[in-house]
Amino acid sequence: MASRKEEKERLRAQRLAAEHAATGSEKRRLYIGYAIAGLLAAAVLAGLVIVITSSGNSSGGANGFDACSNGHFQLAAGTPPPGAKPDCRVGTTPAAIKIGNLAASAKAAGCELKLNLPDEGNSHIQASDPEPNYKTNPPTSGNHITAPLQAPDGAYSQPIDPRYTVHSMEHGRVEYQYNPSLPQDQQLAIKGIFDEDPDGTLLFPNASMPYAVAATAWTQLVGCPKYTPAVLDVLRNFRDTYRGNGPEQQVPISL
C-alpha cells in the first residue's frame, strides 16, 4: 500500500498534468483565435485593396475619368480630355425611323447640309498650342491634338476641346452636338439616338455653335437651327452615311 506521502505526490502529479493540459488547450485556442483574427484582417485588407483598386479602375482612363456604363465609352479608342465628364443619363428610346434618306430628312427637319467641305489639314499639335482657327462651327477638319489624345467614343455631359474632337473625326467618328439650353426631354431624345447605336460616335453639348443640334464627321456637317422630332432621323441618317469615313482608320470601330 502506498504511503500517505506517495499518495500526495501522485495526486500532485495528476493535478500538474491536468493544469498543463488545460494550459496547452488555452494556448491552442488563443493561437486559433490569433489565426482567425489574422485571416479576418487579411480579408478586410484584401477588400480594401479591391475597393481601392476598383475605385481607381472605375476612372476608366486618364485624367480621373469615370466611364459610366450609360456613357458607352470605348476608352481604347482614345484619351478623355482634361476635365471631361460622362453623360450617365439613359436616353429616351426613339421611335422607328420615318425618313431613311439624309437629304430628305434634313429638308423635312429644316436642317442645313454642308457636305464635302474643304479639308483643312490634319497636322498634330501639342496640348500647349492654341486652338486652330477652324473654318466651320462646329469644326469638321483641321489640325488637332497629337496622338493618341483623340476623344474616345462616348457621351459627355460637358463641352469638349475641339482639338480632341477633330482628331476623333479624323479616325472616322461621327459627333452629335446639341445646345445645352435645350429642354431635358429634347436632350434625352438625342441621347436615345446615341444609345441605340453608340459605336464610333460621340455626344456632347456645344453652346458656341449657331445650331440647336448638329452632327459632324470629317469634312461633313449638318446643322439644325431648332429641335423637332424629325431631327432624330437626320442624326441617324448622318451617322449611317459618314461613320467610319475619316482619312485615318487606325482606331477600330466596332460596327
Short mmCIF file of the C-alpha atoms (twelve columns), coordinates in Angstrom:
data_MODEL
# 
_entry.id   MODEL 
# 
loop_
_atom_site.group_PDB 
_atom_site.id 
_atom_site.type_symbol 
_atom_site.label_atom_id 
_atom_site.label_alt_id 
_atom_site.label_comp_id 
_atom_site.label_asym_id 
_atom_site.label_seq_id 
_atom_site.Cartn_x 
_atom_site.Cartn_y 
_atom_site.Cartn_z 
_atom_site.pdbx_PDB_model_num 
ATOM 1   C CA . MET A 1   0.000   0.000  0.000   1 
ATOM 2   C CA . ALA A 2   1.316   3.415  -0.880  1 
ATOM 3   C CA . SER A 3   2.302   5.727  1.935   1 
ATOM 4   C CA . ARG A 4   0.464   8.992  2.581   1 
ATOM 5   C CA . LYS A 5   3.382   10.922 1.136   1 
ATOM 6   C CA . GLU A 6   3.427   8.867  -2.043  1 
ATOM 7   C CA . GLU A 7   -0.323  9.365  -2.444  1 
ATOM 8   C CA . LYS A 8   0.080   13.111 -2.107  1 
ATOM 9   C CA . GLU A 9   2.833   13.103 -4.744  1 
ATOM 10  C CA . ARG A 10  0.645   11.060 -7.101  1 
ATOM 11  C CA . LEU A 11  -2.274  13.470 -6.711  1 
ATOM 12  C CA . ARG A 12  0.069   16.434 -7.159  1 
ATOM 13  C CA . ALA A 13  1.421   14.937 -10.369 1 
ATOM 14  C CA . GLN A 14  -2.132  14.375 -11.686 1 
ATOM 15  C CA . ARG A 15  -3.029  17.990 -10.872 1 
ATOM 16  C CA . LEU A 16  0.042   19.376 -12.615 1 
ATOM 17  C CA . ALA A 17  -0.641  17.216 -15.651 1 
ATOM 18  C CA . ALA A 18  -4.233  18.458 -15.785 1 
ATOM 19  C CA . GLU A 19  -3.098  22.078 -15.434 1 
ATOM 20  C CA . HIS A 20  -0.520  21.575 -18.143 1 
ATOM 21  C CA . ALA A 21  -3.122  20.071 -20.474 1 
ATOM 22  C CA . ALA A 22  -5.524  22.929 -19.746 1 
ATOM 23  C CA . THR A 23  -2.791  25.470 -20.406 1 
ATOM 24  C CA . GLY A 24  -1.978  23.818 -23.718 1 
ATOM 25  C CA . SER A 25  -5.632  23.839 -24.679 1 
ATOM 26  C CA . GLU A 26  -5.930  27.537 -23.823 1 
ATOM 27  C CA . LYS A 27  -2.815  28.262 -25.828 1 
ATOM 28  C CA . ARG A 28  -4.200  26.354 -28.785 1 
ATOM 29  C CA . ARG A 29  -7.482  28.260 -28.537 1 
ATOM 30  C CA . LEU A 30  -5.526  31.501 -28.280 1 
ATOM 31  C CA . TYR A 31  -3.406  30.640 -31.296 1 
ATOM 32  C CA . ILE A 32  -6.514  29.662 -33.261 1 
ATOM 33  C CA . GLY A 33  -8.082  32.961 -32.277 1 
ATOM 34  C CA . TYR A 34  -4.989  34.790 -33.486 1 
ATOM 35  C CA . ALA A 35  -5.100  32.886 -36.759 1 
ATOM 36  C CA . ILE A 36  -8.789  33.653 -37.293 1 
ATOM 37  C CA . ALA A 37  -8.218  37.310 -36.472 1 
ATOM 38  C CA . GLY A 38  -5.323  37.340 -38.903 1 
ATOM 39  C CA . LEU A 39  -7.455  35.821 -41.636 1 
ATOM 40  C CA . LEU A 40  -10.224 38.332 -40.978 1 
ATOM 41  C CA . ALA A 41  -7.744  41.182 -41.060 1 
ATOM 42  C CA . ALA A 42  -6.311  39.871 -44.312 1 
ATOM 43  C CA . ALA A 43  -9.807  39.600 -45.770 1 
ATOM 44  C CA . VAL A 44  -10.604 43.154 -44.716 1 
ATOM 45  C CA . LEU A 45  -7.320  44.345 -46.163 1 
ATOM 46  C CA . ALA A 46  -7.975  42.451 -49.376 1 
ATOM 47  C CA . GLY A 47  -11.428 44.018 -49.515 1 
ATOM 48  C CA . LEU A 48  -9.930  47.456 -49.073 1 
ATOM 49  C CA . VAL A 49  -7.428  46.743 -51.796 1 
ATOM 50  C CA . ILE A 50  -10.223 45.605 -54.087 1 
ATOM 51  C CA . VAL A 51  -12.277 48.684 -53.281 1 
ATOM 52  C CA . ILE A 52  -9.314  50.974 -53.799 1 
ATOM 53  C CA . THR A 53  -8.355  49.190 -56.992 1 
ATOM 54  C CA . SER A 54  -11.924 49.243 -58.210 1 
ATOM 55  C CA . SER A 55  -12.161 52.917 -57.407 1 
ATOM 56  C CA . GLY A 56  -9.034  53.524 -59.397 1 
ATOM 57  C CA . ASN A 57  -10.223 51.380 -62.284 1 
ATOM 58  C CA . SER A 58  -13.646 52.999 -62.355 1 
ATOM 59  C CA . SER A 59  -11.973 56.120 -63.659 1 
ATOM 60  C CA . GLY A 60  -11.652 54.124 -66.867 1 
ATOM 61  C CA . GLY A 61  -8.659  56.009 -68.134 1 
ATOM 62  C CA . ALA A 62  -6.590  59.125 -67.790 1 
ATOM 63  C CA . ASN A 63  -7.500  62.390 -66.069 1 
ATOM 64  C CA . GLY A 64  -9.624  60.672 -63.396 1 
ATOM 65  C CA . PHE A 65  -12.382 59.991 -65.905 1 
ATOM 66  C CA . ASP A 66  -15.321 57.941 -64.593 1 
ATOM 67  C CA . ALA A 67  -16.653 55.975 -67.560 1 
ATOM 68  C CA . CYS A 68  -20.202 55.083 -66.525 1 
ATOM 69  C CA . SER A 69  -21.925 52.270 -68.432 1 
ATOM 70  C CA . ASN A 70  -24.666 54.530 -69.808 1 
ATOM 71  C CA . GLY A 71  -21.999 56.646 -71.467 1 
ATOM 72  C CA . HIS A 72  -20.997 53.709 -73.718 1 
ATOM 73  C CA . PHE A 73  -17.343 54.716 -73.632 1 
ATOM 74  C CA . GLN A 74  -14.711 52.946 -75.709 1 
ATOM 75  C CA . LEU A 75  -11.630 54.093 -73.848 1 
ATOM 76  C CA . ALA A 76  -9.335  52.012 -76.025 1 
ATOM 77  C CA . ALA A 77  -10.186 54.499 -78.769 1 
ATOM 78  C CA . GLY A 78  -8.521  57.494 -77.144 1 
ATOM 79  C CA . THR A 79  -7.945  59.551 -74.016 1 
ATOM 80  C CA . PRO A 80  -10.676 61.666 -72.378 1 
ATOM 81  C CA . PRO A 81  -9.775  65.357 -72.475 1 
ATOM 82  C CA . PRO A 82  -8.839  67.003 -69.161 1 
ATOM 83  C CA . GLY A 83  -11.947 67.839 -67.161 1 
ATOM 84  C CA . ALA A 84  -14.250 65.688 -69.310 1 
ATOM 85  C CA . LYS A 85  -17.340 64.322 -67.573 1 
ATOM 86  C CA . PRO A 86  -19.577 61.437 -68.693 1 
ATOM 87  C CA . ASP A 87  -23.251 61.776 -69.537 1 
ATOM 88  C CA . CYS A 88  -24.724 58.925 -67.500 1 
ATOM 89  C CA . ARG A 89  -28.346 59.622 -68.373 1 
ATOM 90  C CA . VAL A 90  -30.452 56.981 -70.085 1 
ATOM 91  C CA . GLY A 91  -31.802 58.360 -73.329 1 
ATOM 92  C CA . THR A 92  -35.384 58.091 -74.487 1 
ATOM 93  C CA . THR A 93  -35.993 55.109 -76.732 1 
ATOM 94  C CA . PRO A 94  -36.545 56.611 -80.199 1 
ATOM 95  C CA . ALA A 95  -39.448 55.840 -82.483 1 
ATOM 96  C CA . ALA A 96  -38.835 53.941 -85.702 1 
ATOM 97  C CA . ILE A 97  -37.165 55.955 -88.426 1 
ATOM 98  C CA . LYS A 98  -39.598 57.657 -90.793 1 
ATOM 99  C CA . ILE A 99  -37.302 59.071 -93.472 1 
ATOM 100 C CA . GLY A 100 -34.260 56.958 -94.282 1 
ATOM 101 C CA . ASN A 101 -32.535 59.412 -96.646 1 
ATOM 102 C CA . LEU A 102 -30.173 62.068 -95.312 1 
ATOM 103 C CA . ALA A 103 -31.059 64.861 -97.740 1 
ATOM 104 C CA . ALA A 104 -34.794 64.221 -97.483 1 
ATOM 105 C CA . SER A 105 -34.757 64.007 -93.703 1 
ATOM 106 C CA . ALA A 106 -32.655 67.188 -93.409 1 
ATOM 107 C CA . LYS A 107 -35.130 69.041 -95.609 1 
ATOM 108 C CA . ALA A 108 -38.094 67.806 -93.564 1 
ATOM 109 C CA . ALA A 109 -36.417 68.901 -90.315 1 
ATOM 110 C CA . GLY A 110 -35.283 72.283 -91.656 1 
ATOM 111 C CA . CYS A 111 -31.607 71.400 -91.243 1 
ATOM 112 C CA . GLU A 112 -28.676 72.679 -93.292 1 
ATOM 113 C CA . LEU A 113 -26.397 70.212 -95.036 1 
ATOM 114 C CA . LYS A 114 -22.776 71.225 -95.632 1 
ATOM 115 C CA . LEU A 115 -21.171 68.249 -97.314 1 
ATOM 116 C CA . ASN A 116 -17.709 67.653 -98.754 1 
ATOM 117 C CA . LEU A 117 -16.253 70.753 -97.145 1 
ATOM 118 C CA . PRO A 118 -12.618 71.705 -97.785 1 
ATOM 119 C CA . ASP A 119 -10.126 69.603 -95.854 1 
ATOM 120 C CA . GLU A 120 -8.313  71.994 -93.509 1 
ATOM 121 C CA . GLY A 121 -5.416  69.631 -92.892 1 
ATOM 122 C CA . ASN A 122 -4.661  67.143 -90.156 1 
ATOM 123 C CA . SER A 123 -1.311  68.030 -88.599 1 
ATOM 124 C CA . HIS A 124 -0.746  67.204 -84.949 1 
ATOM 125 C CA . ILE A 125 -0.322  69.957 -82.353 1 
ATOM 126 C CA . GLN A 126 0.548   69.874 -78.665 1 
ATOM 127 C CA . ALA A 127 -1.784  70.478 -75.729 1 
ATOM 128 C CA . SER A 128 0.075   73.739 -75.064 1 
ATOM 129 C CA . ASP A 129 -0.642  75.034 -78.578 1 
ATOM 130 C CA . PRO A 130 -3.618  77.371 -79.163 1 
ATOM 131 C CA . GLU A 131 -6.792  76.147 -80.813 1 
ATOM 132 C CA . PRO A 132 -6.571  76.387 -84.606 1 
ATOM 133 C CA . ASN A 133 -8.817  78.785 -86.452 1 
ATOM 134 C CA . TYR A 134 -11.315 76.226 -87.698 1 
ATOM 135 C CA . LYS A 135 -13.317 77.403 -90.710 1 
ATOM 136 C CA . THR A 136 -16.580 75.751 -89.712 1 
ATOM 137 C CA . ASN A 137 -18.566 75.813 -86.496 1 
ATOM 138 C CA . PRO A 138 -18.609 73.082 -85.322 1 
ATOM 139 C CA . PRO A 139 -15.221 72.120 -86.774 1 
ATOM 140 C CA . THR A 140 -15.095 69.366 -89.381 1 
ATOM 141 C CA . SER A 141 -11.351 69.061 -90.089 1 
ATOM 142 C CA . GLY A 142 -8.047  70.741 -89.341 1 
ATOM 143 C CA . ASN A 143 -5.030  70.441 -87.090 1 
ATOM 144 C CA . HIS A 144 -5.666  68.678 -83.803 1 
ATOM 145 C CA . ILE A 145 -4.150  67.276 -80.638 1 
ATOM 146 C CA . THR A 146 -1.318  64.797 -81.049 1 
ATOM 147 C CA . ALA A 147 -1.911  61.039 -80.990 1 
ATOM 148 C CA . PRO A 148 -3.259  59.202 -79.056 1 
ATOM 149 C CA . LEU A 149 -5.159  62.086 -77.487 1 
ATOM 150 C CA . GLN A 150 -8.321  61.867 -79.537 1 
ATOM 151 C CA . ALA A 151 -11.561 61.934 -77.518 1 
ATOM 152 C CA . PRO A 152 -12.854 58.350 -77.270 1 
ATOM 153 C CA . ASP A 153 -16.335 57.257 -78.282 1 
ATOM 154 C CA . GLY A 154 -18.941 58.059 -75.642 1 
ATOM 155 C CA . ALA A 155 -21.458 60.555 -74.278 1 
ATOM 156 C CA . TYR A 156 -20.095 63.588 -72.443 1 
ATOM 157 C CA . SER A 157 -22.005 65.962 -70.190 1 
ATOM 158 C CA . GLN A 158 -19.749 68.955 -70.833 1 
ATOM 159 C CA . PRO A 159 -18.271 70.619 -73.941 1 
ATOM 160 C CA . ILE A 160 -15.058 69.077 -75.248 1 
ATOM 161 C CA . ASP A 161 -11.964 70.851 -76.532 1 
ATOM 162 C CA . PRO A 162 -12.371 70.716 -80.343 1 
ATOM 163 C CA . ARG A 163 -8.710  69.841 -80.778 1 
ATOM 164 C CA . TYR A 164 -9.662  66.428 -79.329 1 
ATOM 165 C CA . THR A 165 -12.923 66.003 -81.219 1 
ATOM 166 C CA . VAL A 166 -11.372 66.911 -84.588 1 
ATOM 167 C CA . HIS A 167 -8.824  64.162 -84.000 1 
ATOM 168 C CA . SER A 168 -11.692 61.732 -83.308 1 
ATOM 169 C CA . MET A 169 -13.316 62.632 -86.643 1 
ATOM 170 C CA . GLU A 170 -10.019 62.027 -88.396 1 
ATOM 171 C CA . HIS A 171 -10.387 58.431 -87.195 1 
ATOM 172 C CA . GLY A 172 -13.863 58.048 -88.632 1 
ATOM 173 C CA . ARG A 173 -16.022 59.246 -85.762 1 
ATOM 174 C CA . VAL A 174 -19.413 60.932 -86.062 1 
ATOM 175 C CA . GLU A 175 -20.190 63.517 -83.405 1 
ATOM 176 C CA . TYR A 176 -23.625 64.583 -82.171 1 
ATOM 177 C CA . GLN A 177 -23.740 68.034 -80.629 1 
ATOM 178 C CA . TYR A 178 -26.577 69.955 -79.010 1 
ATOM 179 C CA . ASN A 179 -27.072 73.321 -77.366 1 
ATOM 180 C CA . PRO A 180 -27.195 72.719 -73.586 1 
ATOM 181 C CA . SER A 181 -30.105 75.179 -73.327 1 
ATOM 182 C CA . LEU A 182 -32.388 72.589 -74.944 1 
ATOM 183 C CA . PRO A 183 -35.050 71.203 -72.579 1 
ATOM 184 C CA . GLN A 184 -34.187 67.989 -70.797 1 
ATOM 185 C CA . ASP A 185 -36.672 65.899 -72.774 1 
ATOM 186 C CA . GLN A 186 -35.095 67.016 -76.065 1 
ATOM 187 C CA . GLN A 187 -31.595 66.272 -74.781 1 
ATOM 188 C CA . LEU A 188 -32.721 62.795 -73.723 1 
ATOM 189 C CA . ALA A 189 -34.292 62.204 -77.138 1 
ATOM 190 C CA . ILE A 190 -30.925 62.955 -78.757 1 
ATOM 191 C CA . LYS A 191 -29.195 60.776 -76.145 1 
ATOM 192 C CA . GLY A 192 -31.585 57.979 -77.139 1 
ATOM 193 C CA . ILE A 193 -30.312 58.118 -80.730 1 
ATOM 194 C CA . PHE A 194 -26.776 57.843 -79.386 1 
ATOM 195 C CA . ASP A 195 -27.702 54.989 -77.017 1 
ATOM 196 C CA . GLU A 196 -29.282 52.837 -79.736 1 
ATOM 197 C CA . ASP A 197 -26.018 52.616 -81.720 1 
ATOM 198 C CA . PRO A 198 -23.091 54.240 -79.879 1 
ATOM 199 C CA . ASP A 199 -20.118 52.628 -81.625 1 
ATOM 200 C CA . GLY A 200 -17.945 55.145 -83.430 1 
ATOM 201 C CA . THR A 201 -19.910 58.150 -82.160 1 
ATOM 202 C CA . LEU A 202 -19.548 60.928 -79.620 1 
ATOM 203 C CA . LEU A 203 -22.246 63.032 -77.965 1 
ATOM 204 C CA . PHE A 204 -21.624 66.295 -76.147 1 
ATOM 205 C CA . PRO A 205 -23.100 69.781 -75.579 1 
ATOM 206 C CA . ASN A 206 -21.861 72.765 -77.564 1 
ATOM 207 C CA . ALA A 207 -23.142 76.219 -76.637 1 
ATOM 208 C CA . SER A 208 -20.879 78.062 -79.071 1 
ATOM 209 C CA . MET A 209 -22.287 76.701 -82.346 1 
ATOM 210 C CA . PRO A 210 -25.080 78.507 -84.256 1 
ATOM 211 C CA . TYR A 211 -27.361 75.440 -84.172 1 
ATOM 212 C CA . ALA A 212 -29.649 73.760 -81.689 1 
ATOM 213 C CA . VAL A 213 -28.455 70.336 -82.892 1 
ATOM 214 C CA . ALA A 214 -25.626 69.354 -85.229 1 
ATOM 215 C CA . ALA A 215 -23.757 66.297 -86.413 1 
ATOM 216 C CA . THR A 216 -20.248 66.332 -87.798 1 
ATOM 217 C CA . ALA A 217 -17.816 63.960 -89.485 1 
ATOM 218 C CA . TRP A 218 -14.575 64.648 -91.324 1 
ATOM 219 C CA . THR A 219 -15.443 67.458 -93.832 1 
ATOM 220 C CA . GLN A 220 -19.183 66.824 -93.319 1 
ATOM 221 C CA . LEU A 221 -21.736 68.844 -91.339 1 
ATOM 222 C CA . VAL A 222 -25.471 69.020 -90.791 1 
ATOM 223 C CA . GLY A 223 -26.849 71.775 -88.590 1 
ATOM 224 C CA . CYS A 224 -30.423 72.180 -87.374 1 
ATOM 225 C CA . PRO A 225 -31.491 75.657 -86.167 1 
ATOM 226 C CA . LYS A 226 -34.155 74.151 -83.911 1 
ATOM 227 C CA . TYR A 227 -35.038 70.793 -82.460 1 
ATOM 228 C CA . THR A 228 -38.020 68.847 -83.735 1 
ATOM 229 C CA . PRO A 229 -38.602 65.070 -83.599 1 
ATOM 230 C CA . ALA A 230 -37.673 64.979 -87.305 1 
ATOM 231 C CA . VAL A 231 -34.101 65.880 -86.297 1 
ATOM 232 C CA . LEU A 232 -33.690 62.358 -84.889 1 
ATOM 233 C CA . ASP A 233 -33.953 60.852 -88.385 1 
ATOM 234 C CA . VAL A 234 -31.321 63.325 -89.570 1 
ATOM 235 C CA . LEU A 235 -28.893 62.191 -86.877 1 
ATOM 236 C CA . ARG A 236 -29.439 58.532 -87.735 1 
ATOM 237 C CA . ASN A 237 -29.015 59.065 -91.458 1 
ATOM 238 C CA . PHE A 238 -25.903 61.186 -90.993 1 
ATOM 239 C CA . ARG A 239 -24.368 58.537 -88.718 1 
ATOM 240 C CA . ASP A 240 -25.098 55.711 -91.129 1 
ATOM 241 C CA . THR A 241 -23.715 57.698 -94.074 1 
ATOM 242 C CA . TYR A 242 -20.469 59.050 -92.637 1 
ATOM 243 C CA . ARG A 243 -19.413 56.896 -89.689 1 
ATOM 244 C CA . GLY A 244 -16.062 55.281 -90.443 1 
ATOM 245 C CA . ASN A 245 -15.217 57.625 -93.329 1 
ATOM 246 C CA . GLY A 246 -12.330 59.552 -91.773 1 
ATOM 247 C CA . PRO A 247 -8.952  59.766 -93.518 1 
ATOM 248 C CA . GLU A 248 -7.327  57.571 -90.867 1 
ATOM 249 C CA . GLN A 249 -8.819  54.285 -89.666 1 
ATOM 250 C CA . GLN A 250 -6.226  53.120 -87.144 1 
ATOM 251 C CA . VAL A 251 -8.667  53.251 -84.226 1 
ATOM 252 C CA . PRO A 252 -11.108 50.331 -84.558 1 
ATOM 253 C CA . ILE A 253 -14.806 50.987 -84.908 1 
ATOM 254 C CA . SER A 254 -16.946 48.009 -83.960 1 
ATOM 255 C CA . LEU A 255 -19.963 48.093 -86.246 1 
# 
